[in-house]
mmCIF file of C-alpha atoms and ligand atoms in Angstrom:
data_model
loop_
_atom_site.group_PDB
_atom_site.id
_atom_site.type_symbol
_atom_site.label_atom_id
_atom_site.label_comp_id
_atom_site.label_asym_id
_atom_site.label_seq_id
_atom_site.Cartn_x
_atom_site.Cartn_y
_atom_site.Cartn_z
ATOM 1 C CA UNK A 1 -18.731 -3.012 6.808
ATOM 2 C CA UNK A 2 -21.393 -0.660 5.120
ATOM 3 C CA UNK A 3 -22.462 2.610 7.358
ATOM 4 C CA UNK A 4 -25.017 3.974 5.001
ATOM 5 C CA UNK A 5 -27.685 1.259 6.278
ATOM 6 C CA UNK A 6 -30.200 3.370 7.352
ATOM 7 C CA UNK A 7 -31.675 0.509 9.870
ATOM 8 C CA UNK A 8 -29.409 1.724 12.937
ATOM 9 C CA UNK A 9 -30.471 5.316 11.822
ATOM 10 C CA UNK A 10 -33.849 5.476 13.398
ATOM 11 C CA UNK A 11 -32.542 7.809 15.867
ATOM 12 C CA UNK A 12 -30.552 10.681 13.972
ATOM 13 C CA UNK A 13 -32.146 13.116 12.770
ATOM 14 C CA UNK A 14 -30.309 14.201 10.277
ATOM 15 C CA UNK A 15 -30.664 11.115 9.115
ATOM 16 C CA UNK A 16 -34.133 10.820 8.947
ATOM 17 C CA UNK A 17 -34.279 13.751 6.864
ATOM 18 C CA UNK A 18 -32.803 12.190 4.544
ATOM 19 C CA UNK A 19 -34.677 9.862 4.170
ATOM 20 C CA UNK A 20 -37.513 12.651 3.098
ATOM 21 C CA UNK A 21 -39.247 13.116 6.922
ATOM 22 C CA UNK A 22 -40.114 16.290 8.020
ATOM 23 C CA UNK A 23 -38.674 17.069 11.762
ATOM 24 C CA UNK A 24 -41.022 20.124 13.699
ATOM 25 C CA UNK A 25 -37.724 20.847 14.923
ATOM 26 C CA UNK A 26 -34.825 20.372 12.068
ATOM 27 C CA UNK A 27 -31.525 19.079 12.698
ATOM 28 C CA UNK A 28 -29.007 20.788 12.901
ATOM 29 C CA UNK A 29 -25.098 21.998 12.393
ATOM 30 C CA UNK A 30 -22.535 23.928 10.787
ATOM 31 C CA UNK A 31 -20.168 24.528 7.980
ATOM 32 C CA UNK A 32 -16.652 24.877 9.338
ATOM 33 C CA UNK A 33 -18.514 23.920 13.685
ATOM 34 C CA UNK A 34 -14.729 23.073 13.807
ATOM 35 C CA UNK A 35 -12.730 26.285 13.879
ATOM 36 C CA UNK A 36 -10.900 29.622 15.114
ATOM 37 C CA UNK A 37 -13.791 31.189 16.053
ATOM 38 C CA UNK A 38 -13.396 27.741 19.521
ATOM 39 C CA UNK A 39 -10.847 28.333 22.022
ATOM 40 C CA UNK A 40 -10.653 24.926 22.469
ATOM 41 C CA UNK A 41 -10.332 24.994 19.047
ATOM 42 C CA UNK A 42 -7.461 27.262 19.165
ATOM 43 C CA UNK A 43 -5.192 25.237 21.999
ATOM 44 C CA UNK A 44 -5.837 22.181 20.503
ATOM 45 C CA UNK A 45 -4.267 23.551 16.988
ATOM 46 C CA UNK A 46 -1.148 24.674 18.955
ATOM 47 C CA UNK A 47 -0.994 21.457 20.599
ATOM 48 C CA UNK A 48 -0.568 19.849 17.375
ATOM 49 C CA UNK A 49 1.599 22.174 15.958
ATOM 50 C CA UNK A 50 0.124 23.774 13.064
ATOM 51 C CA UNK A 51 -3.281 22.958 10.814
ATOM 52 C CA UNK A 52 -2.191 20.706 8.917
ATOM 53 C CA UNK A 53 0.018 19.022 11.235
ATOM 54 C CA UNK A 54 -4.377 18.740 12.970
ATOM 55 C CA UNK A 55 -5.333 16.954 9.780
ATOM 56 C CA UNK A 56 -2.659 14.296 10.043
ATOM 57 C CA UNK A 57 -3.348 13.668 13.785
ATOM 58 C CA UNK A 58 -5.967 11.320 14.270
ATOM 59 C CA UNK A 59 -6.343 11.673 18.387
ATOM 60 C CA UNK A 60 -6.627 14.965 17.874
ATOM 61 C CA UNK A 61 -8.670 15.483 14.865
ATOM 62 C CA UNK A 62 -11.381 13.363 16.281
ATOM 63 C CA UNK A 63 -10.642 15.976 19.392
ATOM 64 C CA UNK A 64 -11.473 18.807 17.716
ATOM 65 C CA UNK A 65 -13.898 17.308 16.093
ATOM 66 C CA UNK A 66 -16.171 16.235 19.088
ATOM 67 C CA UNK A 67 -15.872 19.357 20.662
ATOM 68 C CA UNK A 68 -18.151 21.597 18.531
ATOM 69 C CA UNK A 69 -20.848 18.437 19.189
ATOM 70 C CA UNK A 70 -19.635 18.798 23.231
ATOM 71 C CA UNK A 71 -20.047 22.394 23.387
ATOM 72 C CA UNK A 72 -23.644 22.987 21.120
ATOM 73 C CA UNK A 73 -25.351 19.707 21.182
ATOM 74 C CA UNK A 74 -25.060 20.015 17.313
ATOM 75 C CA UNK A 75 -27.116 17.037 15.570
ATOM 76 C CA UNK A 76 -23.679 16.141 13.306
ATOM 77 C CA UNK A 77 -20.715 16.122 13.882
ATOM 78 C CA UNK A 78 -18.269 16.693 10.280
ATOM 79 C CA UNK A 79 -14.631 15.187 10.203
ATOM 80 C CA UNK A 80 -11.959 17.895 10.862
ATOM 81 C CA UNK A 81 -9.629 17.382 7.898
ATOM 82 C CA UNK A 82 -9.507 20.004 4.107
ATOM 83 C CA UNK A 83 -10.893 19.778 1.114
ATOM 84 C CA UNK A 84 -6.617 20.093 0.463
ATOM 85 C CA UNK A 85 -5.837 16.696 1.223
ATOM 86 C CA UNK A 86 -6.916 15.306 -1.529
ATOM 87 C CA UNK A 87 -4.483 17.522 -3.806
ATOM 88 C CA UNK A 88 -1.630 15.801 -1.577
ATOM 89 C CA UNK A 89 -2.752 12.410 -2.070
ATOM 90 C CA UNK A 90 -2.196 13.814 -5.519
ATOM 91 C CA UNK A 91 1.433 13.851 -5.110
ATOM 92 C CA UNK A 92 1.297 18.038 -5.273
ATOM 93 C CA UNK A 93 2.929 19.632 -2.163
ATOM 94 C CA UNK A 94 0.608 21.885 0.115
ATOM 95 C CA UNK A 95 0.616 24.015 2.965
ATOM 96 C CA UNK A 96 -1.214 26.953 4.424
ATOM 97 C CA UNK A 97 0.695 29.844 5.793
ATOM 98 C CA UNK A 98 -1.172 31.482 9.446
ATOM 99 C CA UNK A 99 -2.410 34.167 8.246
ATOM 100 C CA UNK A 100 -2.412 33.549 4.676
ATOM 101 C CA UNK A 101 -4.727 30.487 3.613
ATOM 102 C CA UNK A 102 -3.723 27.331 1.331
ATOM 103 C CA UNK A 103 0.300 27.194 -0.694
ATOM 104 C CA UNK A 104 0.030 24.884 -3.284
ATOM 105 C CA UNK A 105 2.491 24.483 -6.430
ATOM 106 C CA UNK A 106 0.648 25.917 -8.876
ATOM 107 C CA UNK A 107 -0.211 23.524 -12.183
ATOM 108 C CA UNK A 108 -0.461 25.095 -15.173
ATOM 109 C CA UNK A 109 0.126 23.110 -17.838
ATOM 110 C CA UNK A 110 -0.823 19.783 -19.557
ATOM 111 C CA UNK A 111 2.759 18.325 -19.057
ATOM 112 C CA UNK A 112 2.113 18.816 -15.210
ATOM 113 C CA UNK A 113 -1.147 17.648 -15.048
ATOM 114 C CA UNK A 114 -0.425 14.361 -17.528
ATOM 115 C CA UNK A 115 2.559 13.357 -14.554
ATOM 116 C CA UNK A 116 -0.325 13.499 -11.879
ATOM 117 C CA UNK A 117 -0.084 10.392 -9.804
ATOM 118 C CA UNK A 118 -2.866 8.207 -10.983
ATOM 119 C CA UNK A 119 -3.629 6.815 -7.745
ATOM 120 C CA UNK A 120 -4.120 8.562 -5.008
ATOM 121 C CA UNK A 121 -1.373 7.773 -1.896
ATOM 122 C CA UNK A 122 -3.475 5.389 0.640
ATOM 123 C CA UNK A 123 -0.713 6.080 3.167
ATOM 124 C CA UNK A 124 -1.418 10.254 2.881
ATOM 125 C CA UNK A 125 -5.230 9.719 3.773
ATOM 126 C CA UNK A 126 -4.833 6.315 6.017
ATOM 127 C CA UNK A 127 -4.530 8.457 9.505
ATOM 128 C CA UNK A 128 -7.870 10.497 8.184
ATOM 129 C CA UNK A 129 -9.849 7.327 8.016
ATOM 130 C CA UNK A 130 -8.685 6.468 11.230
ATOM 131 C CA UNK A 131 -10.010 10.177 12.622
ATOM 132 C CA UNK A 132 -13.666 9.011 10.949
ATOM 133 C CA UNK A 133 -12.990 5.709 12.823
ATOM 134 C CA UNK A 134 -12.277 7.259 16.715
ATOM 135 C CA UNK A 135 -14.978 9.827 16.321
ATOM 136 C CA UNK A 136 -17.321 7.048 15.450
ATOM 137 C CA UNK A 137 -16.921 5.000 18.282
ATOM 138 C CA UNK A 138 -16.791 8.204 20.037
ATOM 139 C CA UNK A 139 -20.255 9.521 19.206
ATOM 140 C CA UNK A 140 -23.916 8.909 21.111
ATOM 141 C CA UNK A 141 -25.868 7.288 19.111
ATOM 142 C CA UNK A 142 -28.378 11.261 17.981
ATOM 143 C CA UNK A 143 -25.659 12.216 16.256
ATOM 144 C CA UNK A 144 -24.547 11.592 12.533
ATOM 145 C CA UNK A 145 -21.332 11.259 11.147
ATOM 146 C CA UNK A 146 -20.306 13.537 8.183
ATOM 147 C CA UNK A 147 -17.181 12.981 5.670
ATOM 148 C CA UNK A 148 -16.899 15.026 3.288
ATOM 149 C CA UNK A 149 -14.803 16.005 0.011
ATOM 150 C CA UNK A 150 -13.945 18.714 -2.382
ATOM 151 C CA UNK A 151 -15.798 19.133 -5.564
ATOM 152 C CA UNK A 152 -13.454 18.828 -8.574
ATOM 153 C CA UNK A 153 -14.013 21.866 -9.754
ATOM 154 C CA UNK A 154 -13.323 23.297 -6.385
ATOM 155 C CA UNK A 155 -9.935 21.513 -5.524
ATOM 156 C CA UNK A 156 -9.221 21.863 -9.290
ATOM 157 C CA UNK A 157 -9.274 26.376 -8.821
ATOM 158 C CA UNK A 158 -6.349 25.477 -5.700
ATOM 159 C CA UNK A 159 -4.682 23.042 -7.621
ATOM 160 C CA UNK A 160 -4.143 25.091 -10.374
ATOM 161 C CA UNK A 161 -3.430 28.938 -8.900
ATOM 162 C CA UNK A 162 -1.750 27.446 -5.940
ATOM 163 C CA UNK A 163 -3.954 29.416 -3.505
ATOM 164 C CA UNK A 164 -6.575 31.420 -2.885
ATOM 165 C CA UNK A 165 -8.034 33.668 -5.499
ATOM 166 C CA UNK A 166 -10.577 36.513 -5.601
ATOM 167 C CA UNK A 167 -11.849 35.304 -9.164
ATOM 168 C CA UNK A 168 -10.791 31.512 -9.576
ATOM 169 C CA UNK A 169 -9.404 33.228 -13.149
ATOM 170 C CA UNK A 170 -6.294 30.430 -13.440
ATOM 171 C CA UNK A 171 -8.513 27.662 -13.330
ATOM 172 C CA UNK A 172 -11.124 29.363 -15.257
ATOM 173 C CA UNK A 173 -8.724 30.374 -17.831
ATOM 174 C CA UNK A 174 -6.537 27.216 -18.441
ATOM 175 C CA UNK A 175 -10.298 25.719 -18.930
ATOM 176 C CA UNK A 176 -11.487 27.819 -21.823
ATOM 177 C CA UNK A 177 -7.518 27.459 -23.188
ATOM 178 C CA UNK A 178 -7.035 23.688 -22.349
ATOM 179 C CA UNK A 179 -10.010 21.790 -22.072
ATOM 180 C CA UNK A 180 -8.586 18.439 -23.117
ATOM 181 C CA UNK A 181 -5.725 18.505 -19.990
ATOM 182 C CA UNK A 182 -7.945 20.218 -17.645
ATOM 183 C CA UNK A 183 -11.121 17.487 -18.135
ATOM 184 C CA UNK A 184 -7.840 15.120 -17.249
ATOM 185 C CA UNK A 185 -7.111 17.184 -14.516
ATOM 186 C CA UNK A 186 -10.839 17.083 -13.347
ATOM 187 C CA UNK A 187 -10.733 12.923 -14.109
ATOM 188 C CA UNK A 188 -8.166 12.323 -12.014
ATOM 189 C CA UNK A 189 -9.561 14.568 -8.792
ATOM 190 C CA UNK A 190 -13.231 12.895 -9.220
ATOM 191 C CA UNK A 191 -11.130 9.421 -9.329
ATOM 192 C CA UNK A 192 -9.365 10.177 -6.463
ATOM 193 C CA UNK A 193 -12.221 11.739 -4.448
ATOM 194 C CA UNK A 194 -14.439 8.271 -5.266
ATOM 195 C CA UNK A 195 -12.057 6.557 -3.424
ATOM 196 C CA UNK A 196 -11.699 9.274 -0.732
ATOM 197 C CA UNK A 197 -15.472 9.037 0.265
ATOM 198 C CA UNK A 198 -15.632 5.307 0.019
ATOM 199 C CA UNK A 199 -12.450 4.831 2.287
ATOM 200 C CA UNK A 200 -14.703 7.590 5.011
ATOM 201 C CA UNK A 201 -17.959 6.098 4.557
ATOM 202 C CA UNK A 202 -16.167 2.094 5.000
ATOM 203 C CA UNK A 203 -14.297 3.718 8.325
ATOM 204 C CA UNK A 204 -17.637 4.916 9.561
ATOM 205 C CA UNK A 205 -18.804 8.334 7.916
ATOM 206 C CA UNK A 206 -22.388 8.449 7.715
ATOM 207 C CA UNK A 207 -23.266 10.970 5.132
ATOM 208 C CA UNK A 208 -20.605 12.597 2.764
ATOM 209 C CA UNK A 209 -20.493 16.822 1.559
ATOM 210 C CA UNK A 210 -19.359 17.356 -1.705
ATOM 211 C CA UNK A 211 -18.448 21.085 -1.141
ATOM 212 C CA UNK A 212 -18.208 23.177 -4.593
ATOM 213 C CA UNK A 213 -17.733 26.977 -2.524
ATOM 214 C CA UNK A 214 -16.705 28.227 -6.342
ATOM 215 C CA UNK A 215 -19.298 26.433 -8.167
ATOM 216 C CA UNK A 216 -21.571 30.391 -8.396
ATOM 217 C CA UNK A 217 -18.085 31.655 -10.544
ATOM 218 C CA UNK A 218 -19.014 29.128 -14.328
ATOM 219 C CA UNK A 219 -20.894 29.981 -17.087
ATOM 220 C CA UNK A 220 -23.986 27.573 -17.303
ATOM 221 C CA UNK A 221 -22.156 25.584 -19.570
ATOM 222 C CA UNK A 222 -19.337 25.328 -17.589
ATOM 223 C CA UNK A 223 -21.466 24.192 -14.527
ATOM 224 C CA UNK A 224 -22.557 21.690 -16.861
ATOM 225 C CA UNK A 225 -19.337 20.415 -17.240
ATOM 226 C CA UNK A 226 -17.225 21.471 -14.508
ATOM 227 C CA UNK A 227 -19.652 21.140 -11.801
ATOM 228 C CA UNK A 228 -22.606 18.841 -12.751
ATOM 229 C CA UNK A 229 -20.781 16.364 -14.498
ATOM 230 C CA UNK A 230 -17.971 15.679 -11.982
ATOM 231 C CA UNK A 231 -20.603 15.091 -9.115
ATOM 232 C CA UNK A 232 -22.683 13.283 -10.701
ATOM 233 C CA UNK A 233 -19.949 11.140 -11.342
ATOM 234 C CA UNK A 234 -18.222 11.263 -8.068
ATOM 235 C CA UNK A 235 -22.101 10.480 -6.801
ATOM 236 C CA UNK A 236 -22.090 7.438 -9.505
ATOM 237 C CA UNK A 237 -19.584 5.956 -8.739
ATOM 238 C CA UNK A 238 -19.029 5.985 -4.761
ATOM 239 C CA UNK A 239 -23.455 4.265 -5.128
ATOM 240 C CA UNK A 240 -21.826 1.298 -7.000
ATOM 241 C CA UNK A 241 -19.815 0.080 -4.424
ATOM 242 C CA UNK A 242 -22.191 1.429 -1.778
ATOM 243 C CA UNK A 243 -26.028 1.886 -3.524
ATOM 244 C CA UNK A 244 -27.464 3.883 -0.463
ATOM 245 C CA UNK A 245 -24.846 6.233 -0.119
ATOM 246 C CA UNK A 246 -26.077 9.283 1.394
ATOM 247 C CA UNK A 247 -24.692 12.288 -0.591
ATOM 248 C CA UNK A 248 -24.814 16.325 -0.057
ATOM 249 C CA UNK A 249 -23.817 18.478 -2.526
ATOM 250 C CA UNK A 250 -23.054 22.173 -1.952
ATOM 251 C CA UNK A 251 -22.938 24.148 -4.857
ATOM 252 C CA UNK A 252 -21.813 27.512 -3.427
ATOM 253 C CA UNK A 253 -24.071 30.464 -5.820
ATOM 254 C CA UNK A 254 -25.400 27.679 -7.971
ATOM 255 C CA UNK A 255 -28.917 29.919 -8.048
ATOM 256 C CA UNK A 256 -30.897 29.421 -10.698
ATOM 257 C CA UNK A 257 -28.639 25.834 -11.610
ATOM 258 C CA UNK A 258 -29.148 24.328 -8.364
ATOM 259 C CA UNK A 259 -32.251 22.231 -9.626
ATOM 260 C CA UNK A 260 -30.585 21.075 -12.853
ATOM 261 C CA UNK A 261 -27.820 20.223 -10.498
ATOM 262 C CA UNK A 262 -29.971 18.264 -8.034
ATOM 263 C CA UNK A 263 -31.278 16.261 -11.377
ATOM 264 C CA UNK A 264 -28.930 15.639 -12.635
ATOM 265 C CA UNK A 265 -26.377 14.416 -10.344
ATOM 266 C CA UNK A 266 -28.319 12.467 -7.877
ATOM 267 C CA UNK A 267 -27.471 13.895 -4.684
ATOM 268 C CA UNK A 268 -29.161 13.125 -1.712
ATOM 269 C CA UNK A 269 -29.646 16.779 -0.297
ATOM 270 C CA UNK A 270 -28.881 19.853 -1.889
ATOM 271 C CA UNK A 271 -26.998 22.785 0.526
ATOM 272 C CA UNK A 272 -27.799 26.249 -0.494
ATOM 273 C CA UNK A 273 -26.473 29.833 0.512
ATOM 274 C CA UNK A 274 -27.840 32.687 1.701
ATOM 275 C CA UNK A 275 -28.343 34.594 -1.964
ATOM 276 C CA UNK A 276 -30.984 31.430 -2.559
ATOM 277 C CA UNK A 277 -34.506 32.748 -2.042
ATOM 278 C CA UNK A 278 -36.045 30.530 -0.103
ATOM 279 C CA UNK A 279 -39.675 30.259 -1.521
ATOM 280 C CA UNK A 280 -37.619 29.218 -4.453
ATOM 281 C CA UNK A 281 -35.808 26.729 -2.850
ATOM 282 C CA UNK A 282 -38.965 25.607 -0.786
ATOM 283 C CA UNK A 283 -40.532 25.280 -4.087
ATOM 284 C CA UNK A 284 -38.252 23.977 -6.320
ATOM 285 C CA UNK A 285 -36.057 22.078 -4.660
ATOM 286 C CA UNK A 286 -37.618 20.467 -1.340
ATOM 287 C CA UNK A 287 -40.078 18.712 -3.707
ATOM 288 C CA UNK A 288 -37.169 16.678 -4.360
ATOM 289 C CA UNK A 289 -34.402 16.368 -2.254
ATOM 290 C CA UNK A 290 -34.414 17.915 1.576
ATOM 291 C CA UNK A 291 -32.077 21.494 1.555
ATOM 292 C CA UNK A 292 -29.831 22.597 3.701
ATOM 293 C CA UNK A 293 -29.024 25.863 5.076
ATOM 294 C CA UNK A 294 -29.156 29.001 4.665
ATOM 295 C CA UNK A 295 -27.970 31.428 7.285
ATOM 296 C CA UNK A 296 -25.422 34.141 5.823
ATOM 297 C CA UNK A 297 -22.834 33.195 8.009
ATOM 298 C CA UNK A 298 -22.690 37.421 8.740
ATOM 299 C CA UNK A 299 -26.135 37.554 10.829
ATOM 300 C CA UNK A 300 -24.764 34.433 12.963
ATOM 301 C CA UNK A 301 -21.235 36.962 13.588
ATOM 302 C CA UNK A 302 -23.484 40.250 13.963
ATOM 303 C CA UNK A 303 -26.455 38.243 16.403
ATOM 304 C CA UNK A 304 -29.209 40.006 17.931
ATOM 305 C CA UNK A 305 -32.372 40.794 15.782
ATOM 306 C CA UNK A 306 -30.685 40.383 12.304
ATOM 307 C CA UNK A 307 -30.048 37.264 13.357
ATOM 308 C CA UNK A 308 -33.323 36.329 15.104
ATOM 309 C CA UNK A 309 -35.299 37.757 11.626
ATOM 310 C CA UNK A 310 -32.630 34.895 9.596
ATOM 311 C CA UNK A 311 -33.687 31.921 11.454
ATOM 312 C CA UNK A 312 -37.684 32.878 11.330
ATOM 313 C CA UNK A 313 -37.572 33.372 7.979
ATOM 314 C CA UNK A 314 -35.437 29.918 7.199
ATOM 315 C CA UNK A 315 -38.646 28.009 9.390
ATOM 316 C CA UNK A 316 -41.409 30.095 7.831
ATOM 317 C CA UNK A 317 -40.150 29.442 4.374
ATOM 318 C CA UNK A 318 -38.157 25.608 4.412
ATOM 319 C CA UNK A 319 -38.973 24.679 7.943
ATOM 320 C CA UNK A 320 -42.222 23.077 6.364
ATOM 321 C CA UNK A 321 -40.584 20.509 4.566
ATOM 322 C CA UNK A 322 -37.417 18.154 4.791
ATOM 323 C CA UNK A 323 -34.231 20.837 6.474
ATOM 324 C CA UNK A 324 -31.173 20.853 7.890
ATOM 325 C CA UNK A 325 -30.485 24.115 9.362
ATOM 326 C CA UNK A 326 -27.159 25.249 8.548
ATOM 327 C CA UNK A 327 -25.404 28.327 7.596
ATOM 328 C CA UNK A 328 -25.234 29.618 3.432
ATOM 329 C CA UNK A 329 -20.862 28.886 4.141
ATOM 330 C CA UNK A 330 -18.676 28.304 6.837
ATOM 331 C CA UNK A 331 -18.822 30.313 10.462
ATOM 332 C CA UNK A 332 -16.215 33.156 10.152
ATOM 333 C CA UNK A 333 -13.701 33.155 13.092
ATOM 334 C CA UNK A 334 -14.995 36.453 14.949
ATOM 335 C CA UNK A 335 -18.199 34.608 15.556
ATOM 336 C CA UNK A 336 -18.831 35.036 19.231
ATOM 337 C CA UNK A 337 -19.956 31.933 20.902
ATOM 338 C CA UNK A 338 -22.957 33.250 22.306
ATOM 339 C CA UNK A 339 -24.839 34.041 19.018
ATOM 340 C CA UNK A 340 -24.413 29.886 18.134
ATOM 341 C CA UNK A 341 -25.959 30.402 20.858
ATOM 342 C CA UNK A 342 -29.221 32.300 20.673
ATOM 343 C CA UNK A 343 -29.107 30.831 17.362
ATOM 344 C CA UNK A 344 -29.881 27.324 18.405
ATOM 345 C CA UNK A 345 -32.277 28.476 21.230
ATOM 346 C CA UNK A 346 -34.036 29.927 18.439
ATOM 347 C CA UNK A 347 -34.150 26.705 16.299
ATOM 348 C CA UNK A 348 -34.708 24.114 18.845
ATOM 349 C CA UNK A 349 -37.608 26.391 21.182
HETATM 350 O O1 CP3 B 401 -16.415 22.069 8.716
HETATM 351 C C1 CP3 B 401 -16.088 21.565 9.456
HETATM 352 O O2 CP3 B 401 -15.709 21.903 10.622
HETATM 353 C C2 CP3 B 401 -14.336 20.479 8.847
HETATM 354 C C3 CP3 B 401 -13.489 20.950 8.575
HETATM 355 C C4 CP3 B 401 -13.242 21.448 7.294
HETATM 356 C C5 CP3 B 401 -12.091 22.693 7.532
HETATM 357 N N1 CP3 B 401 -12.419 22.983 6.056
HETATM 358 C C6 CP3 B 401 -11.415 23.188 8.146
HETATM 359 C C7 CP3 B 401 -10.407 24.614 8.145
HETATM 360 C C8 CP3 B 401 -13.927 21.376 5.990
HETATM 361 C C9 CP3 B 401 -15.569 20.995 5.458
HETATM 362 C C10 CP3 B 401 -13.173 22.802 4.976
HETATM 363 C C11 CP3 B 401 -13.609 22.433 3.865
HETATM 364 C C12 CP3 B 401 -12.616 23.210 3.130
HETATM 365 N N2 CP3 B 401 -11.335 24.130 3.037
HETATM 366 C C13 CP3 B 401 -12.691 24.343 2.133
HETATM 367 C C14 CP3 B 401 -14.324 23.821 1.566
HETATM 368 C C15 CP3 B 401 -15.677 25.162 2.198
HETATM 369 C C16 CP3 B 401 -15.653 26.652 2.527
HETATM 370 O O3 CP3 B 401 -15.719 26.332 3.275
HETATM 371 O O4 CP3 B 401 -16.003 27.025 1.565
HETATM 372 C C17 CP3 B 401 -12.633 25.138 1.487
HETATM 373 C C18 CP3 B 401 -11.962 25.966 -0.023
HETATM 374 C C19 CP3 B 401 -11.161 24.929 2.111
HETATM 375 C C20 CP3 B 401 -9.391 24.832 1.530
HETATM 376 C C21 CP3 B 401 -9.095 26.398 2.821
HETATM 377 N N3 CP3 B 401 -8.406 25.604 3.940
HETATM 378 C C22 CP3 B 401 -8.582 27.333 3.108
HETATM 379 C C23 CP3 B 401 -9.019 28.522 1.481
HETATM 380 C C24 CP3 B 401 -8.504 28.101 4.029
HETATM 381 C C25 CP3 B 401 -7.966 29.043 4.163
HETATM 382 C C26 CP3 B 401 -8.969 29.374 4.786
HETATM 383 C C27 CP3 B 401 -9.629 29.836 6.106
HETATM 384 O O5 CP3 B 401 -10.583 30.231 6.558
HETATM 385 O O6 CP3 B 401 -8.632 30.230 6.155
HETATM 386 C C28 CP3 B 401 -8.648 26.908 4.804
HETATM 387 C C29 CP3 B 401 -7.596 26.293 6.539
HETATM 388 C C30 CP3 B 401 -8.740 25.974 6.987
HETATM 389 N N4 CP3 B 401 -10.029 24.913 6.685
HETATM 390 C C31 CP3 B 401 -8.951 25.930 8.625
HETATM 391 C C32 CP3 B 401 -9.972 24.959 9.196
HETATM 392 C C33 CP3 B 401 -10.110 24.951 10.601
HETATM 393 C C34 CP3 B 401 -8.679 27.356 8.911
HETATM 394 C C35 CP3 B 401 -7.446 27.239 9.130
HETATM 395 C C36 CP3 B 401 -6.638 27.287 10.044
HETATM 396 O O7 CP3 B 401 -7.819 26.586 11.942
HETATM 397 O O8 CP3 B 401 -5.605 28.037 10.803
#
């Protein structure tokens, strides 16, 4: 089954925008919309017995995927999972320690990279496809289901360092010192991601997003090699099997490289963070692809007049073209629910 065909999609605002239409009231969803700022999420995570157990429990993962849609009426549900399930499916150990974030066994040398699995372990990802199918069967005909993966560069930063780092130095160093081995690692993640995204589409996802959270630390030459080229391969690989696949790219921090990213990768839409000048996004990106973004998550946390100003500015600068209203990065755990409601009211009038 090809869920990317658009015939049945006409009732879905987000899919219309991805076809290039401009909506008076843009579709809205938030990165990390299922998360710790919601009491119902915290309670379901506890029931599951931890974050990774939640990711691999289709019934409960489907439940937390739907929670923010029920509460706020978002135009999209994003699969509840994590980008680090791909390293798991490549045979690496991945844990999430409470309050500390992800811990993986670091992968620092050519021998370790050469020893990685050649293909993903489908048994690891099967429960995630089941979650996608469950969510799809429960969504109404207005809400779009978004799947996702991490971009190879961002996933590699965690695989190499074994944890979150302030500057992604371990991966950047490996890429300078041993680019052949690093390229081998990136290629493994590219192949795994193609298979994983196709699996999500086949299970019911209508759109996927490629999260390149750490794209912004790469210089222009490195950006082309480690962010653009692998993303382009994923887009091409997915569309070889699903020619109409809708793919949102989110190269966070790309700045001036966002335009070449759009032109070279072939993504269907581009996510921008809040540091991106909105009038430049309007003039350079929006003529080519729909733009997604870009409220500062801290403005949403702060609320009040600062939030209203941000919302009005997004609508003024980007609301005249194809726009998917979103944050510039994930919602923060301390965000008051009332601020999310305030933002939605202002966008939707
Ligand atoms: O957006 C959604 O609601 C869907 C679910 C989703 C999660 N992670 C759930 C999650 C998505 C799309 C992601 C993507 C992800 N995961 C990224 C790219 C986007 C981004 O935010 O930069 C990255 C870099 C990761 C890796 C990751 N997962 C880190 C570094 C952490 C720890 C930091 C943190 O926020 O705690 C996670 C944990 C994580 N992933 C949580 C959630 C809801 C919090 C864990 C918890 O509930 O205890």
